[in-house]
PDB file of C-alpha atoms in Angstrom:
ATOM      1  CA  MET A 139      -1.840 -51.540 -72.056  1.00 62.00           C
ATOM      2  CA  MET A 140      -3.444 -49.990 -68.993  1.00 71.00           C
ATOM      3  CA  THR A 141      -3.945 -46.272 -68.537  1.00 75.00           C
ATOM      4  CA  SER A 142      -2.821 -44.631 -65.309  1.00 74.00           C
ATOM      5  CA  ASN A 143      -6.415 -44.604 -64.047  1.00 75.00           C
ATOM      6  CA  GLU A 144      -6.826 -48.306 -64.816  1.00 78.00           C
ATOM      7  CA  ARG A 145      -3.589 -49.061 -62.960  1.00 78.00           C
ATOM      8  CA  ARG A 146      -4.838 -47.070 -60.002  1.00 78.00           C
ATOM      9  CA  ALA A 147      -8.241 -48.779 -59.997  1.00 79.00           C
ATOM     10  CA  LEU A 148      -6.761 -52.285 -60.163  1.00 79.00           C
ATOM     11  CA  LEU A 149      -4.337 -51.743 -57.305  1.00 80.00           C
ATOM     12  CA  TYR A 150      -6.890 -49.968 -55.132  1.00 76.00           C
ATOM     13  CA  GLN A 151      -9.215 -52.934 -55.589  1.00 73.00           C
ATOM     14  CA  THR A 152      -6.387 -55.314 -54.708  1.00 75.00           C
ATOM     15  CA  PHE A 153      -4.825 -53.457 -51.773  1.00 73.00           C
ATOM     16  CA  VAL A 154      -7.745 -51.628 -50.179  1.00 64.00           C
ATOM     17  CA  ASP A 155      -6.575 -48.554 -48.241  1.00 57.00           C
ATOM     18  CA  ALA A 156      -2.939 -49.753 -48.121  1.00 64.00           C
ATOM     19  CA  PRO A 157      -0.758 -46.699 -47.362  1.00 59.00           C
ATOM     20  CA  PHE A 158       2.003 -47.743 -49.779  1.00 65.00           C
ATOM     21  CA  LEU A 159      -0.367 -46.929 -52.662  1.00 70.00           C
ATOM     22  CA  SER A 160       0.411 -43.257 -52.082  1.00 64.00           C
ATOM     23  CA  GLN A 161       4.050 -43.978 -53.051  1.00 64.00           C
ATOM     24  CA  ILE A 162       3.185 -45.220 -56.542  1.00 74.00           C
ATOM     25  CA  ASP A 163       3.807 -43.106 -59.635  1.00 70.00           C
ATOM     26  CA  TRP A 164       0.821 -44.012 -61.798  1.00 72.00           C
ATOM     27  CA  GLU A 165       2.122 -42.376 -64.975  1.00 69.00           C
ATOM     28  CA  GLY A 166       4.878 -43.432 -67.369  1.00 67.00           C
ATOM     29  CA  ALA A 167       5.608 -46.336 -69.683  1.00 72.00           C
ATOM     30  CA  THR A 168       4.321 -49.781 -68.778  1.00 75.00           C
ATOM     31  CA  ARG A 169       7.800 -51.266 -68.348  1.00 70.00           C
ATOM     32  CA  THR A 170       8.916 -48.500 -65.986  1.00 70.00           C
ATOM     33  CA  PHE A 171       5.681 -48.667 -64.001  1.00 74.00           C
ATOM     34  CA  VAL A 172       5.892 -52.451 -63.557  1.00 79.00           C
ATOM     35  CA  ILE A 173       9.546 -52.320 -62.459  1.00 71.00           C
ATOM     36  CA  HIS A 174       8.851 -49.632 -59.872  1.00 71.00           C
ATOM     37  CA  LEU A 175       5.766 -51.488 -58.633  1.00 77.00           C
ATOM     38  CA  LEU A 176       7.692 -54.742 -58.197  1.00 76.00           C
ATOM     39  CA  GLU A 177      10.478 -52.938 -56.358  1.00 67.00           C
ATOM     40  CA  LEU A 178       7.929 -51.427 -53.985  1.00 69.00           C
ATOM     41  CA  LEU A 179       6.063 -54.690 -53.346  1.00 72.00           C
ATOM     42  CA  LEU A 180       9.315 -56.513 -52.632  1.00 66.00           C
ATOM     43  CA  LYS A 181      10.241 -53.858 -50.089  1.00 58.00           C
ATOM     44  CA  ILE A 182       6.945 -53.978 -48.216  1.00 58.00           C
ATOM     45  CA  HIS A 183       6.548 -57.782 -48.110  1.00 49.00           C
ATOM     46  CA  ARG A 184       7.556 -57.826 -44.467  1.00 47.00           C
ATOM     47  CA  TYR A 185       4.345 -55.946 -43.600  1.00 45.00           C
ATOM     48  CA  GLN A 186       2.025 -58.594 -44.978  1.00 48.00           C
ATOM     49  CA  GLY A 187       0.928 -61.951 -43.641  1.00 58.00           C
ATOM     50  CA  GLU A 188       0.449 -62.853 -47.304  1.00 69.00           C
ATOM     51  CA  HIS A 189       3.014 -61.661 -49.807  1.00 74.00           C
ATOM     52  CA  PRO A 190       1.545 -58.748 -51.815  1.00 76.00           C
ATOM     53  CA  LEU A 191       2.811 -60.280 -55.070  1.00 78.00           C
ATOM     54  CA  ARG A 192       0.575 -63.279 -54.407  1.00 79.00           C
ATOM     55  CA  THR A 193      -2.351 -60.965 -53.678  1.00 80.00           C
ATOM     56  CA  LEU A 194      -1.782 -59.056 -56.911  1.00 82.00           C
ATOM     57  CA  LEU A 195      -1.379 -62.151 -59.090  1.00 82.00           C
ATOM     58  CA  THR A 196      -4.506 -63.717 -57.612  1.00 81.00           C
ATOM     59  CA  GLN A 197      -6.424 -60.562 -58.515  1.00 77.00           C
ATOM     60  CA  LEU A 198      -4.971 -60.547 -62.047  1.00 80.00           C
ATOM     61  CA  LYS A 199      -6.098 -64.118 -62.748  1.00 79.00           C
ATOM     62  CA  ALA A 200      -9.631 -62.862 -63.319  1.00 75.00           C
ATOM     63  CA  TYR A 201      -8.437 -60.823 -66.322  1.00 74.00           C
ATOM     64  CA  TYR A 202      -6.686 -63.646 -68.181  1.00 75.00           C
ATOM     65  CA  GLY A 203      -7.560 -66.864 -69.954  1.00 77.00           C
ATOM     66  CA  THR A 204      -6.818 -70.428 -68.881  1.00 79.00           C
ATOM     67  CA  ASP A 205      -3.233 -70.491 -70.197  1.00 77.00           C
ATOM     68  CA  LYS A 206      -2.174 -67.367 -68.332  1.00 80.00           C
ATOM     69  CA  GLN A 207      -4.008 -68.496 -65.216  1.00 82.00           C
ATOM     70  CA  ALA A 208      -1.957 -71.704 -65.235  1.00 84.00           C
ATOM     71  CA  GLU A 209       1.246 -69.668 -65.515  1.00 83.00           C
ATOM     72  CA  ILE A 210       0.166 -67.547 -62.547  1.00 83.00           C
ATOM     73  CA  ASP A 211      -0.642 -70.679 -60.526  1.00 84.00           C
ATOM     74  CA  ALA A 212       2.877 -71.958 -61.236  1.00 84.00           C
ATOM     75  CA  LEU A 213       4.367 -68.746 -59.838  1.00 81.00           C
ATOM     76  CA  LEU A 214       2.459 -68.806 -56.548  1.00 80.00           C
ATOM     77  CA  PRO A 215       4.569 -71.541 -54.840  1.00 82.00           C
ATOM     78  CA  ILE A 216       7.714 -69.576 -55.729  1.00 78.00           C
ATOM     79  CA  ILE A 217       6.274 -66.463 -54.122  1.00 74.00           C
ATOM     80  CA  ASP A 218       5.171 -68.444 -51.067  1.00 73.00           C
ATOM     81  CA  ALA A 219       8.786 -69.542 -50.597  1.00 73.00           C
ATOM     82  CA  LEU A 220       9.988 -65.940 -50.278  1.00 64.00           C
ATOM     83  CA  PRO A 221      10.902 -64.892 -46.719  1.00 55.00           C
ATOM     84  CA  GLN A 222       7.956 -63.459 -44.832  1.00 51.00           C
ATOM     85  CA  GLY A 223       9.865 -61.036 -42.622  1.00 43.00           C
ATOM     86  CA  THR A 224       8.295 -59.267 -39.671  1.00 39.00           C
ATOM     87  CA  THR A 225       4.809 -57.891 -39.213  1.00 43.00           C
ATOM     88  CA  LEU A 226       3.533 -54.339 -39.236  1.00 45.00           C
ATOM     89  CA  PRO A 227       3.885 -52.465 -35.942  1.00 49.00           C
ATOM     90  CA  ASN A 228       0.197 -52.884 -35.188  1.00 54.00           C
ATOM     91  CA  HIS A 229       0.274 -50.760 -32.040  1.00 58.00           C
ATOM     92  CA  GLU A 230      -0.211 -47.804 -34.357  1.00 78.00           C
ATOM     93  CA  ILE A 231      -3.582 -49.181 -35.496  1.00 87.00           C
ATOM     94  CA  LYS A 232      -6.582 -48.333 -33.308  1.00 93.00           C
ATOM     95  CA  VAL A 233      -9.648 -50.573 -33.541  1.00 95.00           C
ATOM     96  CA  PHE A 234     -13.079 -50.059 -31.982  1.00 96.00           C
ATOM     97  CA  LEU A 235     -15.014 -53.254 -31.162  1.00 95.00           C
ATOM     98  CA  SER A 236     -18.765 -52.852 -31.654  1.00 94.00           C
ATOM     99  CA  TYR A 237     -20.973 -55.706 -30.460  1.00 94.00           C
ATOM    100  CA  ALA A 238     -24.083 -56.693 -28.519  1.00 92.00           C
ATOM    101  CA  ARG A 239     -23.329 -58.415 -25.237  1.00 89.00           C
ATOM    102  CA  ASP A 240     -26.106 -60.981 -25.660  1.00 89.00           C
ATOM    103  CA  ASP A 241     -24.711 -62.330 -28.948  1.00 90.00           C
ATOM    104  CA  ASP A 242     -21.509 -64.031 -27.743  1.00 90.00           C
ATOM    105  CA  GLU A 243     -19.493 -61.872 -25.390  1.00 91.00           C
ATOM    106  CA  PRO A 244     -16.898 -64.593 -24.628  1.00 93.00           C
ATOM    107  CA  PHE A 245     -16.075 -64.564 -28.348  1.00 95.00           C
ATOM    108  CA  VAL A 246     -15.655 -60.777 -28.266  1.00 95.00           C
ATOM    109  CA  ARG A 247     -13.315 -61.089 -25.289  1.00 95.00           C
ATOM    110  CA  ARG A 248     -11.309 -63.734 -27.137  1.00 95.00           C
ATOM    111  CA  LEU A 249     -11.123 -61.498 -30.189  1.00 95.00           C
ATOM    112  CA  TYR A 250      -9.991 -58.593 -28.026  1.00 95.00           C
ATOM    113  CA  ASP A 251      -7.282 -60.706 -26.380  1.00 94.00           C
ATOM    114  CA  ASP A 252      -5.981 -62.092 -29.685  1.00 93.00           C
ATOM    115  CA  LEU A 253      -5.889 -58.738 -31.480  1.00 93.00           C
ATOM    116  CA  THR A 254      -4.263 -57.102 -28.464  1.00 91.00           C
ATOM    117  CA  GLU A 255      -1.646 -59.860 -28.396  1.00 88.00           C
ATOM    118  CA  ARG A 256      -0.839 -59.021 -32.021  1.00 85.00           C
ATOM    119  CA  GLY A 257      -0.154 -55.427 -31.053  1.00 85.00           C
ATOM    120  CA  PHE A 258      -3.355 -53.627 -32.034  1.00 91.00           C
ATOM    121  CA  ASP A 259      -4.752 -50.891 -29.799  1.00 91.00           C
ATOM    122  CA  ILE A 260      -8.263 -52.260 -29.216  1.00 94.00           C
ATOM    123  CA  TRP A 261     -11.093 -50.247 -27.681  1.00 94.00           C
ATOM    124  CA  TYR A 262     -13.285 -52.767 -25.861  1.00 92.00           C
ATOM    125  CA  ASP A 263     -15.801 -51.275 -23.462  1.00 88.00           C
ATOM    126  CA  ARG A 264     -15.262 -53.889 -20.745  1.00 87.00           C
ATOM    127  CA  VAL A 265     -11.571 -53.019 -20.565  1.00 85.00           C
ATOM    128  CA  LYS A 266     -10.923 -49.594 -22.013  1.00 77.00           C
ATOM    129  CA  MET A 267     -13.838 -47.423 -20.980  1.00 75.00           C
ATOM    130  CA  PRO A 268     -11.774 -44.377 -19.983  1.00 56.00           C
ATOM    131  CA  ASN A 269     -12.928 -42.256 -17.063  1.00 57.00           C
ATOM    132  CA  ARG A 270     -12.919 -38.714 -18.402  1.00 48.00           C
ATOM    133  CA  GLY A 271     -16.122 -37.523 -16.793  1.00 51.00           C
ATOM    134  CA  LEU A 272     -18.064 -37.755 -20.041  1.00 54.00           C
ATOM    135  CA  GLY A 273     -21.404 -39.386 -20.561  1.00 54.00           C
ATOM    136  CA  PHE A 274     -21.551 -42.801 -22.167  1.00 59.00           C
ATOM    137  CA  PRO A 275     -22.604 -41.557 -25.648  1.00 79.00           C
ATOM    138  CA  GLN A 276     -19.798 -38.962 -25.796  1.00 83.00           C
ATOM    139  CA  GLU A 277     -17.321 -41.551 -24.564  1.00 85.00           C
ATOM    140  CA  ILE A 278     -18.272 -43.947 -27.329  1.00 89.00           C
ATOM    141  CA  ALA A 279     -18.336 -41.236 -30.000  1.00 90.00           C
ATOM    142  CA  GLN A 280     -14.874 -40.012 -29.093  1.00 91.00           C
ATOM    143  CA  ALA A 281     -13.447 -43.533 -29.097  1.00 92.00           C
ATOM    144  CA  ILE A 282     -14.855 -44.163 -32.582  1.00 94.00           C
ATOM    145  CA  GLU A 283     -13.521 -40.863 -33.905  1.00 93.00           C
ATOM    146  CA  GLU A 284     -10.041 -41.729 -32.629  1.00 93.00           C
ATOM    147  CA  ALA A 285     -10.113 -45.252 -34.096  1.00 94.00           C
ATOM    148  CA  ASP A 286      -8.757 -46.309 -37.483  1.00 91.00           C
ATOM    149  CA  TYR A 287     -11.304 -49.127 -37.922  1.00 92.00           C
ATOM    150  CA  LEU A 288     -14.567 -50.318 -36.440  1.00 94.00           C
ATOM    151  CA  VAL A 289     -14.908 -54.097 -36.190  1.00 95.00           C
ATOM    152  CA  LEU A 290     -18.610 -54.927 -36.078  1.00 95.00           C
ATOM    153  CA  VAL A 291     -19.321 -58.302 -34.453  1.00 95.00           C
ATOM    154  CA  CYS A 292     -22.529 -59.435 -36.149  1.00 94.00           C
ATOM    155  CA  GLY A 293     -25.304 -61.429 -34.535  1.00 94.00           C
ATOM    156  CA  PRO A 294     -29.083 -61.223 -34.032  1.00 94.00           C
ATOM    157  CA  ARG A 295     -28.810 -58.895 -31.040  1.00 94.00           C
ATOM    158  CA  ALA A 296     -26.373 -56.588 -32.804  1.00 93.00           C
ATOM    159  CA  TYR A 297     -28.825 -56.127 -35.674  1.00 92.00           C
ATOM    160  CA  THR A 298     -31.525 -54.848 -33.305  1.00 92.00           C
ATOM    161  CA  SER A 299     -29.321 -53.005 -30.808  1.00 92.00           C
ATOM    162  CA  GLU A 300     -29.788 -49.240 -30.802  1.00 91.00           C
ATOM    163  CA  TYR A 301     -26.320 -48.790 -29.309  1.00 89.00           C
ATOM    164  CA  VAL A 302     -24.654 -50.881 -32.006  1.00 92.00           C
ATOM    165  CA  ARG A 303     -26.535 -49.053 -34.760  1.00 92.00           C
ATOM    166  CA  LYS A 304     -25.434 -45.676 -33.402  1.00 92.00           C
ATOM    167  CA  GLU A 305     -21.843 -46.888 -33.229  1.00 93.00           C
ATOM    168  CA  TRP A 306     -21.536 -48.006 -36.851  1.00 92.00           C
ATOM    169  CA  GLN A 307     -23.526 -45.006 -38.082  1.00 90.00           C
ATOM    170  CA  HIS A 308     -21.143 -42.698 -36.217  1.00 92.00           C
ATOM    171  CA  ALA A 309     -18.234 -44.560 -37.805  1.00 91.00           C
ATOM    172  CA  GLN A 310     -19.810 -44.023 -41.225  1.00 86.00           C
ATOM    173  CA  ARG A 311     -20.178 -40.292 -40.627  1.00 85.00           C
ATOM    174  CA  HIS A 312     -16.477 -40.076 -39.836  1.00 87.00           C
ATOM    175  CA  CYS A 313     -15.356 -42.313 -42.732  1.00 86.00           C
ATOM    176  CA  LYS A 314     -14.091 -45.076 -40.482  1.00 90.00           C
ATOM    177  CA  PRO A 315     -13.785 -48.372 -42.392  1.00 88.00           C
ATOM    178  CA  ILE A 316     -16.193 -50.968 -40.980  1.00 90.00           C
ATOM    179  CA  LEU A 317     -15.196 -54.642 -40.953  1.00 91.00           C
ATOM    180  CA  PRO A 318     -18.175 -56.918 -40.197  1.00 93.00           C
ATOM    181  CA  VAL A 319     -17.263 -60.138 -38.379  1.00 94.00           C
ATOM    182  CA  VAL A 320     -20.121 -62.649 -38.367  1.00 94.00           C
ATOM    183  CA  ARG A 321     -20.297 -64.719 -35.185  1.00 94.00           C
ATOM    184  CA  LEU A 322     -23.966 -65.748 -35.164  1.00 93.00           C
ATOM    185  CA  GLY A 323     -26.721 -65.909 -37.760  1.00 91.00           C
ATOM    186  CA  ASP A 324     -26.632 -65.891 -41.537  1.00 91.00           C
ATOM    187  CA  PHE A 325     -23.670 -65.227 -43.790  1.00 88.00           C
ATOM    188  CA  PRO A 326     -23.379 -62.850 -45.512  1.00 83.00           C
ATOM    189  CA  PRO A 327     -24.950 -60.743 -42.774  1.00 86.00           C
ATOM    190  CA  PRO A 328     -28.168 -58.877 -43.617  1.00 86.00           C
ATOM    191  CA  ILE A 329     -26.668 -55.684 -42.205  1.00 83.00           C
ATOM    192  CA  LEU A 330     -24.394 -55.323 -45.259  1.00 80.00           C
ATOM    193  CA  ASP A 331     -27.146 -53.502 -47.135  1.00 75.00           C
ATOM    194  CA  GLN A 332     -27.235 -50.856 -44.412  1.00 78.00           C
ATOM    195  CA  LEU A 333     -23.520 -50.139 -44.446  1.00 77.00           C
ATOM    196  CA  GLY A 334     -23.641 -47.967 -47.549  1.00 62.00           C
ATOM    197  CA  PRO A 335     -23.024 -48.202 -51.280  1.00 54.00           C
ATOM    198  CA  ASN A 336     -19.336 -49.068 -50.995  1.00 53.00           C
ATOM    199  CA  PRO A 337     -18.370 -52.754 -50.954  1.00 50.00           C
ATOM    200  CA  VAL A 338     -17.767 -54.241 -47.518  1.00 62.00           C
ATOM    201  CA  ASP A 339     -15.917 -57.522 -46.998  1.00 74.00           C
ATOM    202  CA  ALA A 340     -17.526 -59.519 -44.178  1.00 86.00           C
ATOM    203  CA  ILE A 341     -15.588 -62.262 -42.378  1.00 90.00           C
ATOM    204  CA  ASP A 342     -17.315 -65.503 -41.408  1.00 93.00           C
ATOM    205  CA  MET A 343     -16.125 -66.466 -37.907  1.00 94.00           C
ATOM    206  CA  ARG A 344     -19.010 -68.737 -36.927  1.00 94.00           C
ATOM    207  CA  ASP A 345     -16.936 -71.931 -37.039  1.00 94.00           C
ATOM    208  CA  ASP A 346     -14.450 -72.206 -34.164  1.00 93.00           C
ATOM    209  CA  ALA A 347     -12.450 -74.759 -36.162  1.00 94.00           C
ATOM    210  CA  GLN A 348     -11.597 -72.008 -38.662  1.00 93.00           C
ATOM    211  CA  TYR A 349     -11.011 -69.316 -36.056  1.00 93.00           C
ATOM    212  CA  ALA A 350      -7.226 -69.109 -36.475  1.00 91.00           C
ATOM    213  CA  ASP A 351      -7.391 -68.731 -40.266  1.00 90.00           C
ATOM    214  CA  LYS A 352     -10.159 -66.148 -40.084  1.00 91.00           C
ATOM    215  CA  LEU A 353      -8.307 -64.245 -37.373  1.00 91.00           C
ATOM    216  CA  ASN A 354      -5.213 -64.069 -39.574  1.00 86.00           C
ATOM    217  CA  TYR A 355      -7.345 -62.740 -42.409  1.00 85.00           C
ATOM    218  CA  LEU A 356      -8.802 -60.082 -40.111  1.00 88.00           C
ATOM    219  CA  VAL A 357      -5.309 -59.116 -38.959  1.00 86.00           C
ATOM    220  CA  ARG A 358      -4.253 -58.594 -42.575  1.00 78.00           C
ATOM    221  CA  GLN A 359      -7.272 -56.364 -43.169  1.00 80.00           C
ATOM    222  CA  LEU A 360      -6.382 -54.258 -40.144  1.00 84.00           C
ATOM    223  CA  SER A 361      -2.648 -54.042 -40.767  1.00 77.00           C
ATOM    224  CA  TYR A 362      -2.668 -50.779 -42.716  1.00 73.00           C
ATOM    225  CA  LYS A 363      -3.875 -47.403 -41.637  1.00 76.00           C
ATOM    226  CA  PRO A 364      -6.679 -46.127 -43.895  1.00 77.00           C
ATOM    227  CA  LEU A 365      -5.634 -43.663 -46.559  1.00 73.00           C
ATOM    228  CA  PRO A 366      -6.135 -39.991 -45.726  1.00 76.00           C
ATOM    229  CA  LEU A 367      -9.288 -38.273 -46.896  1.00 79.00           C
ATOM    230  CA  ALA A 368      -9.296 -35.639 -49.606  1.00 76.00           C
ATOM    231  CA  HIS A 369      -9.957 -32.068 -48.601  1.00 75.00           C
ATOM    232  CA  SER A 370     -13.277 -30.762 -49.916  1.00 71.00           C
ATOM    233  CA  PRO A 371     -12.933 -27.016 -49.387  1.00 66.00           C
ATOM    234  CA  ASN A 372     -16.045 -25.739 -51.124  1.00 71.00           C
ATOM    235  CA  VAL A 373     -18.448 -28.692 -51.207  1.00 73.00           C
ATOM    236  CA  GLN A 374     -21.598 -28.031 -49.202  1.00 71.00           C
ATOM    237  CA  ARG A 375     -22.139 -30.322 -46.241  1.00 70.00           C
ATOM    238  CA  LYS A 376     -24.394 -33.332 -46.633  1.00 64.00           C
ATOM    239  CA  ASP A 377     -28.020 -32.867 -45.700  1.00 64.00           C
ATOM    240  CA  GLU A 378     -28.994 -34.867 -42.618  1.00 63.00           C
ATOM    241  CA  TRP A 379     -32.452 -35.471 -44.057  1.00 64.00           C
ATOM    242  CA  TYR A 380     -31.098 -36.995 -47.247  1.00 66.00           C
ATOM    243  CA  LEU A 381     -32.708 -40.310 -48.178  1.00 67.00           C
ATOM    244  CA  ALA A 382     -29.875 -42.463 -49.488  1.00 66.00           C
ATOM    245  CA  ARG A 383     -30.019 -43.668 -53.078  1.00 71.00           C
ATOM    246  CA  SER A 384     -27.423 -46.354 -52.547  1.00 70.00           C
ATOM    247  CA  GLU A 385     -27.638 -48.014 -55.958  1.00 76.00           C
ATOM    248  CA  LEU A 386     -27.414 -44.748 -57.902  1.00 80.00           C
ATOM    249  CA  GLN A 387     -24.574 -43.593 -55.698  1.00 78.00           C
ATOM    250  CA  ARG A 388     -22.748 -46.891 -56.191  1.00 77.00           C
ATOM    251  CA  GLN A 389     -23.097 -46.672 -59.984  1.00 81.00           C
ATOM    252  CA  VAL A 390     -21.669 -43.158 -60.159  1.00 82.00           C
ATOM    253  CA  ILE A 391     -18.800 -44.008 -57.804  1.00 78.00           C
ATOM    254  CA  GLN A 392     -17.985 -47.075 -59.891  1.00 77.00           C
ATOM    255  CA  ALA A 393     -17.970 -44.930 -63.031  1.00 77.00           C
ATOM    256  CA  LEU A 394     -15.540 -42.534 -61.367  1.00 78.00           C
ATOM    257  CA  THR A 395     -13.168 -45.091 -59.873  1.00 71.00           C
ATOM    258  CA  GLY A 396     -13.691 -48.380 -61.729  1.00 62.00           C
ATOM    259  CA  LEU A 397     -11.666 -50.226 -64.345  1.00 47.00           C
ATOM    260  CA  GLY A 398     -12.141 -49.970 -68.089  1.00 43.00           C
ATOM    261  CA  ARG A 399     -11.575 -46.259 -68.648  1.00 46.00           C
ATOM    262  CA  GLU A 400      -9.638 -45.282 -71.740  1.00 43.00           C
ATOM    263  CA  ASN A 401      -8.806 -41.709 -70.726  1.00 45.00           C
ATOM    264  CA  THR A 402      -6.886 -40.351 -67.789  1.00 53.00           C
ATOM    265  CA  VAL A 403      -9.694 -37.843 -67.211  1.00 62.00           C
ATOM    266  CA  THR A 404     -13.082 -39.345 -66.449  1.00 69.00           C
ATOM    267  CA  ILE A 405     -16.226 -37.366 -67.253  1.00 75.00           C
ATOM    268  CA  THR A 406     -19.395 -38.658 -65.636  1.00 79.00           C
ATOM    269  CA  ALA A 407     -22.770 -36.917 -65.772  1.00 80.00           C
ATOM    270  CA  ILE A 408     -25.967 -37.160 -63.734  1.00 82.00           C
ATOM    271  CA  GLU A 409     -29.038 -36.161 -65.707  1.00 80.00           C
ATOM    272  CA  GLY A 410     -32.703 -35.840 -64.847  1.00 81.00           C
ATOM    273  CA  LEU A 411     -35.607 -33.455 -64.372  1.00 82.00           C
ATOM    274  CA  ALA A 412     -35.195 -30.243 -62.424  1.00 81.00           C
ATOM    275  CA  GLY A 413     -35.658 -30.670 -58.685  1.00 76.00           C
ATOM    276  CA  ILE A 414     -35.313 -34.448 -58.778  1.00 76.00           C
ATOM    277  CA  GLY A 415     -32.205 -34.422 -56.574  1.00 77.00           C
ATOM    278  CA  LYS A 416     -29.231 -34.432 -58.961  1.00 82.00           C
ATOM    279  CA  SER A 417     -27.244 -31.847 -57.015  1.00 81.00           C
ATOM    280  CA  THR A 418     -28.013 -33.551 -53.724  1.00 82.00           C
ATOM    281  CA  LEU A 419     -26.809 -36.880 -55.106  1.00 83.00           C
ATOM    282  CA  ALA A 420     -23.641 -35.230 -56.443  1.00 83.00           C
ATOM    283  CA  LYS A 421     -23.057 -33.676 -53.030  1.00 82.00           C
ATOM    284  CA  MET A 422     -23.336 -37.071 -51.352  1.00 81.00           C
ATOM    285  CA  ILE A 423     -20.860 -38.535 -53.840  1.00 81.00           C
ATOM    286  CA  ALA A 424     -18.421 -35.674 -53.259  1.00 81.00           C
ATOM    287  CA  TRP A 425     -18.476 -36.445 -49.521  1.00 79.00           C
ATOM    288  CA  ASP A 426     -18.390 -40.222 -49.984  1.00 81.00           C
ATOM    289  CA  CYS A 427     -15.525 -41.818 -48.054  1.00 80.00           C
ATOM    290  CA  GLN A 428     -14.389 -44.017 -50.946  1.00 77.00           C
ATOM    291  CA  VAL A 429     -14.331 -41.059 -53.331  1.00 81.00           C
ATOM    292  CA  ARG A 430     -12.419 -38.870 -50.880  1.00 80.00           C
ATOM    293  CA  ARG A 431      -9.793 -41.584 -50.400  1.00 75.00           C
ATOM    294  CA  TYR A 432      -9.498 -42.257 -54.124  1.00 76.00           C
ATOM    295  CA  PHE A 433      -9.124 -38.590 -55.118  1.00 78.00           C
ATOM    296  CA  ARG A 434      -6.811 -37.586 -52.289  1.00 72.00           C
ATOM    297  CA  ASP A 435      -5.604 -34.422 -54.052  1.00 75.00           C
ATOM    298  CA  GLY A 436      -8.986 -32.856 -53.387  1.00 79.00           C
ATOM    299  CA  VAL A 437     -12.662 -32.788 -54.344  1.00 82.00           C
ATOM    300  CA  PHE A 438     -13.965 -29.473 -55.669  1.00 82.00           C
ATOM    301  CA  TRP A 439     -17.464 -28.178 -56.339  1.00 82.00           C
ATOM    302  CA  ILE A 440     -17.825 -25.891 -59.372  1.00 80.00           C
ATOM    303  CA  GLU A 441     -21.230 -24.572 -60.429  1.00 78.00           C
ATOM    304  CA  VAL A 442     -21.840 -23.836 -64.119  1.00 77.00           C
ATOM    305  CA  GLY A 443     -24.833 -22.648 -66.108  1.00 71.00           C
ATOM    306  CA  LYS A 444     -26.685 -19.441 -66.858  1.00 67.00           C
ATOM    307  CA  ASP A 445     -26.705 -18.381 -63.220  1.00 68.00           C
ATOM    308  CA  PRO A 446     -23.861 -20.292 -61.513  1.00 56.00           C
TER     309      PRO A 446
END
């Protein structure tokens, strides 16, 4: 039987940043929780290109043996036969396209046209550079801050472009989810390591023969507004000079939000010599975008000790 935290972790892994997660009551008996969850998923099926029950069952297969996996496989065709309904009103979703013009600009234009046709509000510099009397850097920064997502079109030029780097770094600072789309070069893209400790799902769009399927997958990823960020009223701001310890940060975040916890309250400690950077690391974790979306009720900083 799963605890409320384990339920939360599983569904957040399955439906990343889906707004309907905020409607779930994580407490209560297993039977009641499952019934309410099924009722909710059946109501929101019309917002998904893929039925959310299929998504959930596919995720659950990893936790069961061969017999249960076969039972899940038998259910999938039944779920696929359910009516699909309409799509999410995507005009509410704002997307910033970040790319290098020398990689494959015709592809970027095609992507812009197709996402626009599906109702997304796409910021593409060739089309939507607004004339507000601002300099180019401020124009770009404001567009990113107003966006819900940044789609990063990956290619050799994008990896070395100063403009592209500033764009995705600005998106990171403002907790904008980044979706890498690989058009040229290796897959997975080498830039993944630079996008932070949180997992990022890159999309391979190098093969034109698979373009339609990959586009549909991208549309599903973009079809929900990101969850709101927790308020952090008394946490000191991150230090600009901080040298990221991505692996340590990832381990602590996983301990705070991952599966396998037996208690509803998770206690995680960072230990080490004085002055080694424990408080700085904790500060970075408190401001981490994934943490602030997971603990939406708030993140608080409380100092304890002889001289708190």
